[in-house]
């Protein structure tokens, strides 16, 4: 308290000067029209600049939420387009019943938005870290997608983070099909170009064209059917000559990937558990 009083006593002249200056400016601008208008205009300009900067900052930080919403919306729209395309291709007699069953299939899929914490694209065994884990309902072997298409599969999980094995990993193999053709194969990566992958084991009797689109087949227990993978740009014969190998330009830009969605379909989890039980049963039978 003594120090405060000493400080005020030492600098009381300066404080008095500041107070008198403030009173002077108030009287000047309040009782003089010209000075008041100048002050009002200047103050409005300054306040306008402050509000502009504040709006810009708020808009910048709100982009994160906008990106999440766009990613979710794109995924749901892709799912709806895929299912409606199948409905149109089937051309069944009872289109109303078929449409209802397709829409029911769409609604069973739920997604959890996540952000990428770390990512690599120049290694043979690339991995992605996302900011969602078991606390958010994420489990291993769940599919990961983005607004543009396929990303990968959840590999390991912790309480608040998960490791994803992307399709840009030489160990990744995902069942895919050629859109509207019905032929399928397995998507793999050769460890080179981050924008190119290959679909192998496509049967020789398959009929398709360069420019056709590749999407997930739904045959695996991880991804629903119709998630976009990429576009066919080249066709090769396999080494043994018994199948085709398709060169695919990926729809997902892994070098600019920020927001993803983890698919948390209950039926997929149930199928995964059933498959594990079947594999464990087979192992026991083999040992016996």
Coordinates of C-alpha atoms in Angstrom, one line a residue:
X1 CA 0.0 0.0 0.0
X2 CA 2.9 2.3 0.9
X3 CA 4.5 1.6 -2.5
X4 CA 1.2 2.5 -4.3
X5 CA 0.9 5.8 -2.4
X6 CA 4.5 6.6 -3.1
X7 CA 3.9 5.9 -6.8
X8 CA 0.8 8.1 -7.0
X9 CA 2.6 10.9 -5.1
X10 CA 5.5 10.7 -7.5
X11 CA 3.5 10.8 -10.7
X12 CA 0.4 12.7 -9.6
X13 CA 1.2 15.6 -11.9
X14 CA 1.1 13.3 -14.9
X15 CA -2.2 11.7 -13.9
X16 CA -3.7 15.1 -13.3
X17 CA -2.5 16.2 -16.8
X18 CA -4.1 13.1 -18.4
X19 CA -7.4 13.7 -16.6
X20 CA -7.5 17.4 -17.7
X21 CA -6.6 16.5 -21.3
X22 CA -9.5 14.0 -21.4
X23 CA -11.9 16.6 -20.0
X24 CA -10.7 19.1 -22.5
X25 CA -11.2 16.8 -25.4
X26 CA -14.7 15.9 -24.2
X27 CA -15.7 19.5 -23.9
X28 CA -14.1 20.4 -27.3
X29 CA -15.9 17.7 -29.2
X30 CA -19.2 17.9 -27.4
X31 CA -19.8 21.6 -27.6
X32 CA -18.2 22.4 -31.0
X33 CA -20.0 21.1 -34.1
X34 CA -17.1 21.0 -36.4
X35 CA -14.7 19.2 -34.1
X36 CA -17.6 16.9 -33.0
X37 CA -18.3 15.9 -36.6
X38 CA -14.6 15.3 -37.2
X39 CA -14.3 13.1 -34.1
X40 CA -17.5 11.2 -35.0
X41 CA -16.3 10.5 -38.6
X42 CA -12.9 9.4 -37.4
X43 CA -14.3 7.2 -34.6
X44 CA -16.7 5.6 -37.1
X45 CA -13.9 4.9 -39.5
X46 CA -11.7 3.3 -36.8
X47 CA -14.6 1.2 -35.5
X48 CA -15.4 0.1 -39.0
X49 CA -11.8 -1.0 -39.5
X50 CA -11.9 -2.9 -36.2
X51 CA -15.2 -4.6 -37.1
X52 CA -13.7 -5.5 -40.5
X53 CA -10.7 -7.1 -39.0
X54 CA -12.8 -8.9 -36.4
X55 CA -15.1 -10.2 -39.1
X56 CA -12.1 -11.4 -41.2
X57 CA -10.6 -13.2 -38.2
X58 CA -13.9 -14.9 -37.3
X59 CA -14.4 -15.9 -40.9
X60 CA -10.9 -17.4 -41.1
X61 CA -11.3 -19.5 -38.0
X62 CA -14.9 -20.6 -39.1
X63 CA -13.4 -22.2 -42.2
X64 CA -12.5 -25.2 -40.2
X65 CA -16.2 -25.8 -39.4
X66 CA -17.2 -25.1 -43.0
X67 CA -14.7 -27.6 -44.3
X68 CA -16.1 -30.3 -41.9
X69 CA -19.6 -29.6 -43.0
X70 CA -18.6 -29.7 -46.7
X71 CA -16.8 -33.0 -46.3
X72 CA -19.8 -34.6 -44.6
X73 CA -22.2 -33.2 -47.2
X74 CA -20.1 -34.3 -50.1
X75 CA -19.9 -37.8 -48.7
X76 CA -23.6 -38.1 -48.2
X77 CA -24.3 -36.7 -51.6
X78 CA -21.9 -39.2 -53.2
X79 CA -23.6 -42.0 -51.3
X80 CA -27.1 -40.9 -52.5
X81 CA -25.9 -40.5 -56.1
X82 CA -24.4 -44.0 -56.1
X83 CA -27.5 -45.6 -54.7
X84 CA -29.8 -43.7 -57.1
X85 CA -27.6 -44.6 -60.0
X86 CA -28.0 -48.3 -59.1
X87 CA -31.7 -47.8 -58.8
X88 CA -31.9 -46.3 -62.2
X89 CA -29.7 -49.0 -63.7
X90 CA -31.8 -51.8 -62.3
X91 CA -35.0 -50.4 -63.8
X92 CA -37.2 -52.8 -61.7
X93 CA -40.9 -52.9 -62.0
X94 CA -41.6 -51.8 -58.4
X95 CA -39.4 -48.7 -58.4
X96 CA -41.0 -47.2 -55.2
X97 CA -40.1 -50.3 -53.1
X98 CA -36.6 -50.4 -54.6
X99 CA -36.1 -46.7 -53.9
X100 CA -37.2 -47.1 -50.3
X101 CA -34.8 -50.0 -49.8
X102 CA -31.9 -48.0 -51.3
X103 CA -32.6 -45.0 -49.1
X104 CA -32.8 -47.3 -46.0
X105 CA -29.3 -48.6 -47.0
X106 CA -28.0 -45.0 -47.1
X107 CA -29.4 -44.1 -43.7
X108 CA -27.7 -47.0 -41.9
X109 CA -24.3 -45.4 -42.5
X110 CA -23.1 -42.9 -39.9
X111 CA -19.8 -40.9 -40.1
X112 CA -17.6 -39.2 -37.6
X113 CA -15.8 -36.1 -38.9
X114 CA -12.1 -35.9 -38.1
X115 CA -9.1 -33.7 -38.9
X116 CA -5.7 -35.0 -40.1
X117 CA -2.9 -34.4 -37.5
X118 CA -0.1 -35.8 -39.6
X119 CA 0.2 -37.2 -43.1
X120 CA 2.8 -38.6 -45.5
X121 CA 2.6 -39.5 -49.2
X122 CA 6.3 -40.2 -50.2
X123 CA 6.9 -43.4 -48.3
X124 CA 6.1 -47.0 -49.2
X125 CA 4.1 -47.5 -46.0
X126 CA 2.4 -44.1 -45.5
X127 CA 0.2 -43.6 -42.5
X128 CA -2.2 -40.8 -41.5
X129 CA -3.0 -39.7 -37.9
X130 CA -6.5 -38.3 -37.2
X131 CA -7.8 -36.5 -34.1
X132 CA -10.5 -39.0 -33.2
X133 CA -10.2 -42.2 -31.2
X134 CA -12.1 -44.8 -29.2
X135 CA -13.6 -42.0 -27.1
X136 CA -15.4 -40.9 -30.3
X137 CA -16.5 -44.4 -31.2
X138 CA -13.7 -45.1 -33.6
X139 CA -12.5 -48.7 -33.9
X140 CA -9.8 -50.4 -36.0
X141 CA -10.8 -51.6 -39.5
X142 CA -13.3 -48.8 -40.0
X143 CA -13.4 -47.1 -43.4
X144 CA -12.1 -43.6 -43.8
X145 CA -13.3 -41.3 -46.6
X146 CA -13.3 -37.6 -47.6
X147 CA -15.5 -35.4 -49.7
X148 CA -13.8 -36.6 -52.9
X149 CA -13.7 -40.3 -52.2
X150 CA -11.7 -43.1 -50.6
X151 CA -9.0 -42.5 -48.1
X152 CA -8.1 -45.7 -46.2
X153 CA -8.8 -47.9 -43.2
X154 CA -8.3 -47.3 -39.5
X155 CA -5.3 -49.3 -38.4
X156 CA -4.7 -48.5 -34.7
X157 CA -6.6 -46.5 -32.2
X158 CA -6.0 -44.7 -28.9
X159 CA -8.4 -42.8 -26.7
X160 CA -8.2 -39.6 -28.7
X161 CA -6.3 -40.4 -31.8
X162 CA -6.2 -43.0 -34.6
X163 CA -3.7 -44.2 -37.2
X164 CA -5.1 -44.7 -40.7
X165 CA -3.6 -46.9 -43.4
X166 CA -4.3 -45.0 -46.5
X167 CA -4.6 -46.5 -50.0
X168 CA -1.2 -44.9 -50.5
X169 CA 0.3 -47.9 -48.6
X170 CA 1.8 -50.9 -50.4
X171 CA 0.1 -53.2 -47.8
X172 CA -3.4 -51.8 -48.6
X173 CA -5.8 -53.9 -50.6
X174 CA -9.4 -52.8 -51.0
X175 CA -12.2 -54.5 -53.1
X176 CA -13.4 -52.2 -55.9
X177 CA -15.7 -52.4 -58.8
X178 CA -16.1 -50.7 -62.2
X179 CA -19.1 -48.4 -62.0
X180 CA -22.2 -49.8 -63.9
X181 CA -20.1 -52.8 -65.2
X182 CA -20.2 -55.2 -62.3
X183 CA -16.6 -56.4 -62.6
X184 CA -14.4 -56.1 -59.6
X185 CA -10.8 -56.3 -58.5
X186 CA -8.4 -55.2 -55.7
X187 CA -7.1 -51.7 -55.3
X188 CA -3.3 -51.5 -54.5
X189 CA -0.5 -49.0 -54.7
X190 CA 3.0 -49.4 -56.1
X191 CA 4.7 -46.9 -53.8
X192 CA 5.4 -44.3 -56.5
X193 CA 3.0 -41.6 -57.7
X194 CA 0.6 -40.4 -55.0
X195 CA -2.1 -39.7 -57.5
X196 CA -2.1 -43.2 -59.2
X197 CA -3.2 -46.6 -57.9
X198 CA -4.0 -49.9 -59.7
X199 CA -6.9 -52.3 -59.7
X200 CA -5.7 -55.9 -60.1
X201 CA -7.3 -59.2 -60.8
X202 CA -10.0 -57.8 -63.1
X203 CA -11.3 -60.8 -65.1
X204 CA -10.4 -61.1 -68.8
X205 CA -14.0 -61.3 -69.9
X206 CA -14.7 -57.9 -68.3
X207 CA -16.0 -55.2 -70.7
X208 CA -15.2 -51.6 -69.8
X209 CA -13.5 -48.4 -71.3
X210 CA -10.9 -46.0 -70.4
X211 CA -12.5 -43.1 -68.6
X212 CA -14.9 -45.4 -66.6
X213 CA -15.1 -44.7 -62.9
X214 CA -14.0 -47.1 -60.1
X215 CA -15.7 -47.3 -56.8
X216 CA -15.9 -49.5 -53.7
X217 CA -17.7 -52.8 -54.3
X218 CA -19.2 -53.3 -50.9
X219 CA -18.0 -56.8 -50.8
X220 CA -15.6 -56.1 -48.0
X221 CA -16.7 -55.6 -44.3
X222 CA -15.2 -52.1 -44.2
X223 CA -16.6 -49.9 -47.0
X224 CA -20.2 -49.5 -48.3
X225 CA -20.6 -49.8 -52.0
X226 CA -20.3 -46.7 -54.2
X227 CA -17.5 -44.7 -52.5
X228 CA -15.6 -43.1 -55.4
X229 CA -12.0 -44.3 -56.0
X230 CA -10.9 -42.8 -59.3
X231 CA -11.0 -43.0 -63.1
X232 CA -9.4 -45.6 -65.3
X233 CA -6.7 -44.1 -67.5
X234 CA -4.8 -47.2 -68.8
X235 CA -5.4 -50.9 -69.1
X236 CA -2.6 -53.5 -68.9
X237 CA -2.4 -57.3 -69.0
X238 CA -1.4 -59.0 -65.7
X239 CA 1.9 -60.8 -65.6
X240 CA 0.3 -64.2 -66.1
X241 CA -2.0 -62.9 -68.8
X242 CA -5.1 -64.2 -67.0
X243 CA -6.5 -60.9 -65.9
X244 CA -6.4 -57.1 -66.4
X245 CA -4.5 -54.5 -64.4
X246 CA -6.2 -51.1 -64.4
X247 CA -4.3 -47.8 -63.9
X248 CA -6.5 -45.5 -61.9
X249 CA -6.1 -41.8 -61.3
X250 CA -7.3 -41.3 -57.7
X251 CA -10.1 -38.9 -57.0
X252 CA -8.6 -38.0 -53.5
X253 CA -5.8 -35.5 -53.5
X254 CA -3.7 -36.8 -50.6
X255 CA -1.3 -33.9 -50.7
X256 CA -4.1 -31.5 -49.9
X257 CA -6.1 -33.7 -47.5
X258 CA -7.3 -32.0 -44.3
X259 CA -10.8 -33.2 -43.3
X260 CA -12.0 -36.8 -43.4
X261 CA -14.9 -38.9 -42.2
X262 CA -14.8 -42.3 -40.4
X263 CA -17.6 -44.6 -41.4
X264 CA -19.3 -46.1 -38.3
X265 CA -21.9 -48.3 -39.8
X266 CA -23.3 -50.8 -37.2
X267 CA -23.9 -53.5 -39.7
X268 CA -20.2 -53.4 -40.8
X269 CA -19.1 -53.8 -37.2
X270 CA -21.4 -56.7 -36.8
X271 CA -20.1 -58.3 -40.0
X272 CA -16.5 -57.8 -38.8
X273 CA -17.2 -59.5 -35.5
X274 CA -18.9 -62.4 -37.3
X275 CA -16.0 -62.8 -39.7
X276 CA -13.5 -62.8 -36.8
X277 CA -15.6 -65.5 -35.0
X278 CA -15.6 -67.6 -38.2
X279 CA -11.9 -67.3 -38.6
X280 CA -11.2 -68.2 -35.0
X281 CA -13.5 -71.2 -35.4
X282 CA -11.6 -72.3 -38.5
X283 CA -8.3 -72.0 -36.7
X284 CA -9.6 -74.2 -33.9
X285 CA -10.8 -76.9 -36.3
X286 CA -7.5 -76.9 -38.1
X287 CA -5.6 -77.4 -34.8
X288 CA -7.9 -80.3 -33.9

